[in-house]
Every structure is written in structure tokens, then in C-alpha cells.
Amino acid sequence: MGKRVTLKDIAQAANVTTATVSYVINDTPGQKIAPETRKRVLRVARDLHYIPSSAARALRRKRSGCVGVVAKKNLAVPRFSQTIQGIQSELERNGLMVLLCTNKMKDNGLSDYLLAYYEGRVDGVIFLGKDNVGPDDASVERIGSDGVPFVTFDCQQSSDAFSSVDFDYRGGARLLAERVIERCPRRVLYVKPQMATAQEEQRGAGLHDVLDAHPHIELIEVEVPITLGNLDTWDLRYSVGITDEGEELTSAFMETILHASEPLEAGDAVIASWSGWTEPIRQLYRYRGIITAELANNGESHFHPDFYTRMPNFDAGVACADELLSRLDGKPVSARLLRLTNIVSPPALHGGYPQPAEAGIAR
């Protein structure tokens, strides 16, 4: 790292006094600073990559005993709460606490979580960004240049600047599809969201790895109206319940998935990208002998599909904490890929649930 920028450096570049810079940077109450001057000082501070003077304390060897976790997610959703629980459990076992941070950009051009690190409030950061989007380029540059202990989770974004923990969605989808194909379906309906994310692309690729080798099986793909734009509305069901907007979205979802499943016959299969999405089919067509499978299940439903991938969310949180602890110990960055090998066959396949009378399929 080069020479750190001081208030005097900013004052000279902005053609103001050092006191004025201090008032602006610290947002000192009772000081009358012209709006144009305030903007100029903040702009110069950003351009010079100024770090608040309290950041100097972060360079000391003594640690805060706290790790920042950026979790701009609805923590009522089981997947995210399970991951946070894993992070907290492993950090507490190692004598560290968790501080929830945001990804909001401050006036000085620093994100909230980086500012927490520079001010010495956290020793490192675990990043669970919104919609699985990783840190911005400017933050990544600082993380690398300043050696910030940093771990991303499920962002599908590798970098020499930070460690990462991701799921092997393609491999998991491939394994689940192979289990479904063993049941010899004539058609497979694949239900997915309207999202062009790396996660969904990998899931789709895993299914095609298997189904493309079985051209006699008809693959039908349908997108339900769940997008990145309305995902927050969809997830509110886990916290505040079904809102008016959520009711409309649910109705559109149900209409799409039920219409797409109408051509299915006994022995055909439905593979859903997300947890719980085969439940409408299981409820309405339980005696039609349709095979149901889900690529991600977090334990939300008591009536599981015939096959599902149990997401190792808690273990993923533990892995994130473990990677961060390694960075705190001075070990190099690494990329960890968690295999999705836990393909579960509930009791429905072993005589535990009522069997479809007319399907003629061995259960």
C-alpha cells in the first residue's frame, strides 16, 4: 500500500481549509458548508481514495473479534437463515461474533461493509449479495489492494482478490436427472424461473447433460413468472405472509404450472428448479402417477417430491466461516465448490405413502 491520503491532501486538492474537509468528512453538525463545497470535497476524497482516519486503527494487529456478514436477503427464507446459522455457529465456536452489514455505498465512495473493516469494527467480511450478485468492481479492487479478508457465497464469481464458496448446481442437476430417468418417463417437464442467472444456467445445463443423451424422452421447458424484479414480493410469504401483489403473482404461477402439466400422463416427470414448486402438481394430480423432483429443497414442505436435492445450506455457512478464518490466518485465497450429492428419495418410493391406484408404476 502507498502513502495514505490525509485531510490536508484533500484540502489542497479541493482548495479549502483542512478544517472544512474535517467538517465535511465527519458531517459535523452546526457547520455551514456551501453545498457546492461539500460536493467538491467529497468528490476529491473519492478520487484520492481517502479512508477515514479511524481506519488507521484497523492496521493494528489487535482484532475486533467480529466478522461482517453482508446478507441483503429476506432472512425468513429458510435457505438464507440456515446459511447464516451455519456461519454464526462456526464463528462462535472460534470466539468470533457476527455483525450484519449492508452493501450501501457511502458518500466517501466506500461500501458499508468495507467502511466497517477500515474502521476496525470487523476483521473480515462474508458476502451474501442480493440476487447472488457479487461485490462491485471498485470494492473488489480495494479488497485486493488492501488485502481485506473476504469471502463470497453463491455469487459464482471467482477472483484473485477474495475466496469463494459456491454450489455445483450443474453436477447436482445431473445427478437428480439421472435418478428421474431411471423411472423411464416419456416426458419431462422442466419448470424454471424467468432468470438468466449463472445458477439457473448451470441447473439447465446439468439437465441437458442427461436428457440430451436420451432423445426418446421429450423435454418440455416452461418459465413461471418469477423474476429478479418480483423476487422480493415472492419471498414475502416467508415473513409477512401473502400480500395482494403476492396473491397475484401466486395465481399467475399456479396458472402457468398447471397449464404446462396438463399434457403429462402416468409415468411422466416434473423437475422444478426451486423448492416447493411441484407441490401444486402433487396435490391436484396425486393419483396420476406423475414423478416429481426438485433441484433445491430446504425442508420447507412436509410432503416432499419423489426426488429432491437437499441443499446443504448450514454446511455452506460453516464453509464460508472456515474460509474467512483461513484468510484471517494469512492463508491464500481459495475457491471451494460444494457438491450437491444428497439426492433424497422420501418414503413415497418405499411404501410409506398411499400409492396411485391406476398408474401401474412400481414405487
XYZ file of C-alpha atoms in Angstrom:
363
model
C 0.000 0.000 0.000
C 1.207 3.531 -0.772
C 1.076 6.658 1.332
C -2.327 7.158 2.923
C -4.297 10.206 1.911
C -4.747 12.797 4.683
C -7.267 15.586 5.271
C -4.523 18.026 4.273
C -4.133 16.324 0.889
C -7.863 16.659 0.262
C -7.853 20.298 1.411
C -5.090 21.199 -1.028
C -6.773 19.418 -3.958
C -10.176 20.948 -3.172
C -8.751 24.413 -2.407
C -10.334 24.584 1.045
C -9.050 24.520 4.606
C -8.264 21.321 6.467
C -10.975 22.255 8.987
C -13.556 22.446 6.204
C -12.560 18.983 4.995
C -12.869 17.646 8.545
C -16.344 19.146 8.910
C -17.498 17.610 5.628
C -15.926 14.174 6.104
C -17.216 13.844 9.659
C -20.543 15.519 8.847
C -20.001 17.832 11.829
C -23.289 19.413 12.964
C -23.643 23.191 13.254
C -21.185 23.988 10.481
C -22.412 25.984 7.471
C -20.780 24.464 4.417
C -21.933 25.517 0.959
C -23.479 22.597 -0.975
C -21.039 23.132 -3.847
C -18.096 22.985 -1.442
C -19.415 19.836 0.240
C -19.799 18.106 -3.145
C -16.304 19.153 -4.218
C -14.696 17.866 -1.020
C -16.497 14.507 -1.252
C -15.604 14.181 -4.921
C -11.925 14.837 -4.231
C -11.998 12.380 -1.307
C -13.392 9.681 -3.604
C -10.910 10.455 -6.365
C -7.988 10.261 -3.943
C -9.339 7.008 -2.410
C -9.438 8.565 1.038
C -10.029 6.263 4.004
C -11.304 7.890 7.238
C -8.619 8.491 9.828
C -10.221 5.928 12.109
C -9.196 3.366 9.504
C -5.630 3.604 10.778
C -6.763 1.661 13.799
C -7.636 -1.236 11.515
C -3.948 -1.622 10.674
C -3.075 -2.595 14.209
C -2.518 -6.249 14.984
C -5.287 -6.367 17.568
C -8.541 -7.763 16.150
C -12.083 -6.667 16.785
C -13.328 -10.228 17.299
C -16.161 -9.597 14.863
C -16.854 -10.637 11.250
C -19.091 -8.627 8.947
C -21.759 -10.545 7.048
C -23.397 -8.844 4.085
C -26.797 -10.510 3.825
C -29.119 -8.368 1.773
C -31.695 -11.125 1.712
C -35.005 -11.985 3.330
C -33.651 -13.979 6.255
C -37.078 -15.528 6.824
C -36.422 -17.647 3.727
C -35.159 -20.987 5.104
C -32.220 -21.196 2.714
C -30.709 -17.920 3.871
C -31.446 -18.328 7.568
C -29.870 -21.800 7.506
C -26.736 -20.394 5.880
C -26.463 -17.549 8.399
C -26.917 -20.061 11.211
C -24.009 -22.099 9.850
C -21.809 -19.003 9.625
C -22.674 -17.873 13.140
C -22.234 -21.336 14.631
C -18.720 -21.793 13.226
C -17.591 -18.265 14.063
C -18.885 -18.510 17.626
C -17.061 -21.817 18.002
C -13.901 -19.885 17.177
C -14.668 -16.998 19.527
C -15.923 -14.526 16.903
C -19.171 -12.589 16.648
C -21.267 -11.618 13.619
C -22.068 -8.062 12.561
C -24.678 -7.730 9.816
C -23.596 -5.138 7.250
C -25.222 -3.631 4.182
C -23.968 -3.167 0.645
C -24.946 0.510 0.629
C -22.425 2.936 -0.827
C -21.424 5.779 1.493
C -20.693 9.386 0.483
C -16.955 8.734 0.595
C -17.290 6.080 -2.101
C -16.867 3.133 0.263
C -19.454 0.396 0.711
C -20.802 -0.055 4.220
C -19.002 -3.368 4.767
C -15.620 -2.011 3.631
C -16.027 1.029 5.855
C -16.729 -1.317 8.783
C -13.453 -3.093 8.025
C -11.383 0.061 7.607
C -12.770 1.489 10.844
C -11.741 -1.654 12.691
C -15.270 -2.804 13.539
C -14.845 -6.120 11.706
C -11.806 -8.255 10.914
C -13.156 -9.596 7.618
C -16.301 -9.930 5.539
C -18.521 -12.751 4.282
C -20.606 -11.550 1.353
C -24.069 -12.906 0.536
C -25.200 -10.339 -2.007
C -28.685 -9.663 -3.259
C -29.762 -11.914 -6.153
C -26.388 -13.685 -5.930
C -24.560 -10.667 -7.393
C -21.050 -10.265 -6.024
C -19.211 -7.124 -4.879
C -18.803 -4.253 -7.352
C -15.570 -3.765 -9.296
C -14.398 -0.787 -7.236
C -14.815 -2.748 -3.998
C -13.037 -5.774 -5.461
C -10.076 -3.541 -6.359
C -9.839 -2.297 -2.771
C -10.245 -5.807 -1.356
C -7.315 -6.962 -3.441
C -5.025 -3.980 -2.984
C -5.582 -3.737 0.786
C -5.677 -7.475 1.474
C -9.147 -7.428 3.039
C -10.084 -10.922 4.343
C -13.143 -11.505 2.175
C -15.343 -14.470 1.177
C -18.243 -14.527 -1.267
C -21.020 -17.107 -1.102
C -23.036 -18.371 -4.093
C -22.018 -15.482 -6.314
C -20.379 -17.683 -8.979
C -17.642 -15.054 -9.200
C -14.015 -16.108 -8.833
C -11.203 -13.650 -8.200
C -7.615 -13.487 -7.006
C -8.785 -10.840 -4.516
C -11.084 -12.992 -2.375
C -12.108 -16.541 -1.501
C -15.398 -18.016 -2.647
C -17.857 -20.757 -1.721
C -20.267 -21.944 -4.418
C -22.614 -24.836 -5.155
C -22.080 -27.290 -8.001
C -25.533 -26.718 -9.488
C -24.716 -28.477 -12.745
C -23.478 -31.626 -11.070
C -26.443 -31.694 -8.699
C -28.936 -31.295 -11.539
C -27.195 -34.057 -13.457
C -27.445 -36.489 -10.547
C -31.109 -35.750 -9.921
C -31.971 -36.077 -13.622
C -30.281 -39.467 -13.706
C -32.472 -40.644 -10.830
C -35.571 -39.454 -12.638
C -34.520 -41.103 -15.908
C -34.237 -44.438 -14.079
C -38.043 -44.334 -13.782
C -38.305 -44.307 -17.609
C -40.579 -41.272 -18.151
C -41.805 -40.494 -21.667
C -41.883 -36.751 -20.997
C -40.053 -34.476 -18.589
C -41.492 -31.067 -17.762
C -38.797 -28.686 -16.510
C -40.157 -25.736 -14.503
C -37.793 -22.790 -14.064
C -37.916 -19.056 -13.205
C -37.522 -16.219 -15.693
C -33.941 -15.519 -14.623
C -30.766 -15.588 -16.684
C -28.509 -16.151 -13.665
C -25.421 -18.342 -13.548
C -27.181 -20.633 -11.093
C -30.150 -21.271 -13.383
C -27.918 -21.684 -16.424
C -25.915 -24.358 -14.604
C -29.044 -26.206 -13.494
C -30.380 -26.216 -17.035
C -27.035 -27.391 -18.381
C -26.993 -30.295 -15.907
C -30.430 -31.468 -17.033
C -29.445 -31.249 -20.681
C -26.277 -33.237 -19.971
C -28.536 -36.167 -19.128
C -31.617 -35.651 -21.293
C -29.697 -34.920 -24.481
C -28.362 -38.469 -24.195
C -31.954 -39.767 -24.168
C -33.555 -38.230 -27.280
C -36.560 -40.544 -26.968
C -37.618 -38.563 -23.870
C -39.486 -35.371 -24.684
C -38.222 -32.382 -22.706
C -40.758 -29.607 -22.139
C -39.424 -26.397 -20.588
C -41.652 -23.725 -19.056
C -40.818 -20.475 -17.271
C -43.023 -19.409 -14.376
C -43.398 -15.627 -13.873
C -40.833 -15.380 -11.050
C -38.187 -12.784 -11.961
C -35.436 -10.852 -10.236
C -37.794 -7.876 -10.323
C -40.574 -9.552 -8.310
C -38.496 -11.962 -6.226
C -38.858 -9.820 -3.093
C -42.641 -9.989 -3.488
C -42.467 -13.774 -3.824
C -40.239 -14.139 -0.734
C -42.507 -12.011 1.471
C -44.662 -15.117 2.002
C -41.963 -16.329 4.394
C -42.113 -13.247 6.610
C -45.231 -11.070 6.393
C -47.386 -13.587 4.508
C -49.110 -13.322 1.154
C -49.590 -9.692 0.114
C -52.002 -8.510 -2.585
C -49.122 -8.420 -5.051
C -48.009 -11.814 -3.823
C -51.502 -13.223 -4.351
C -51.494 -12.037 -7.950
C -48.046 -13.492 -8.502
C -49.053 -16.808 -6.929
C -52.128 -17.015 -9.146
C -50.019 -16.405 -12.246
C -47.533 -19.024 -11.057
C -50.264 -21.605 -10.460
C -51.918 -20.933 -13.799
C -48.624 -21.356 -15.636
C -47.507 -24.534 -13.905
C -50.906 -26.267 -14.060
C -51.404 -25.421 -17.725
C -47.939 -26.746 -18.543
C -48.606 -30.015 -16.714
C -51.895 -30.811 -18.487
C -50.279 -32.947 -21.247
C -48.487 -35.136 -18.701
C -49.580 -38.746 -18.302
C -48.831 -41.511 -15.829
C -45.114 -42.163 -15.756
C -44.114 -38.688 -16.941
C -42.000 -36.456 -14.712
C -41.823 -32.873 -13.486
C -38.480 -31.393 -12.441
C -38.686 -27.988 -10.750
C -35.747 -25.668 -10.278
C -36.896 -24.405 -6.869
C -38.188 -25.861 -3.641
C -41.940 -26.442 -3.291
C -42.752 -25.838 -6.936
C -44.030 -29.378 -7.582
C -46.474 -29.223 -4.671
C -49.439 -27.986 -6.770
C -48.983 -30.950 -9.099
C -48.646 -33.371 -6.202
C -51.822 -32.028 -4.638
C -54.005 -31.980 -7.745
C -52.578 -34.923 -9.654
C -51.555 -37.218 -6.836
C -53.222 -40.233 -8.462
C -51.958 -39.625 -11.971
C -48.664 -41.336 -11.298
C -46.559 -38.308 -12.223
C -42.991 -38.367 -10.923
C -41.985 -35.152 -9.148
C -38.481 -33.864 -8.458
C -36.919 -30.615 -7.232
C -33.383 -29.381 -7.799
C -33.342 -27.495 -4.489
C -35.218 -28.292 -1.304
C -34.648 -26.536 2.006
C -37.037 -28.549 4.135
C -39.996 -26.173 3.785
C -42.522 -28.847 2.805
C -43.778 -31.807 4.813
C -44.914 -33.519 1.606
C -41.774 -33.963 -0.395
C -41.493 -34.716 -4.092
C -40.373 -38.179 -5.190
C -36.788 -36.959 -5.564
C -35.103 -33.803 -4.377
C -31.698 -32.316 -3.735
C -31.415 -31.344 -0.085
C -29.460 -28.094 -0.136
C -26.556 -28.166 2.376
C -27.213 -24.601 3.477
C -25.969 -24.930 7.056
C -22.806 -26.675 5.876
C -22.308 -23.935 3.292
C -22.394 -21.347 6.071
C -19.809 -23.326 8.017
C -17.652 -23.473 4.867
C -17.884 -19.680 4.459
C -16.789 -19.126 8.052
C -13.967 -21.633 7.640
C -12.695 -19.839 4.527
C -12.801 -16.483 6.305
C -10.883 -17.901 9.271
C -8.239 -19.162 6.845
C -7.868 -15.691 5.381
C -7.541 -14.216 8.877
C -4.709 -16.682 9.484
C -2.932 -15.313 6.433
C -3.627 -18.228 4.100
C -4.077 -17.542 0.358
C -7.451 -17.094 -1.311
C -9.232 -20.223 -2.482
C -12.378 -21.293 -4.319
C -14.496 -24.011 -2.720
C -17.162 -25.833 -4.735
C -19.744 -27.746 -2.699
C -21.031 -30.864 -4.426
C -24.789 -31.430 -4.389
C -24.845 -35.181 -3.902
C -27.651 -35.511 -1.363
C -30.419 -36.775 -3.666
C -33.222 -37.856 -1.348
C -35.919 -40.425 -2.054
C -38.690 -39.925 0.537
C -40.855 -42.786 1.871
C -43.267 -42.396 -1.063
C -40.921 -44.611 -3.081
C -40.746 -47.254 -0.381
C -44.348 -47.822 0.590
C -44.591 -45.080 3.172
C -47.344 -43.043 1.462
C -50.580 -44.080 -0.292
C -49.799 -45.348 -3.784
C -51.508 -44.258 -7.045
C -54.027 -46.955 -7.880
C -54.130 -46.728 -11.672
C -50.619 -45.579 -12.507
C -49.148 -49.047 -12.914
C -45.730 -47.804 -11.800
C -43.539 -49.648 -9.337
C -42.975 -47.464 -6.339
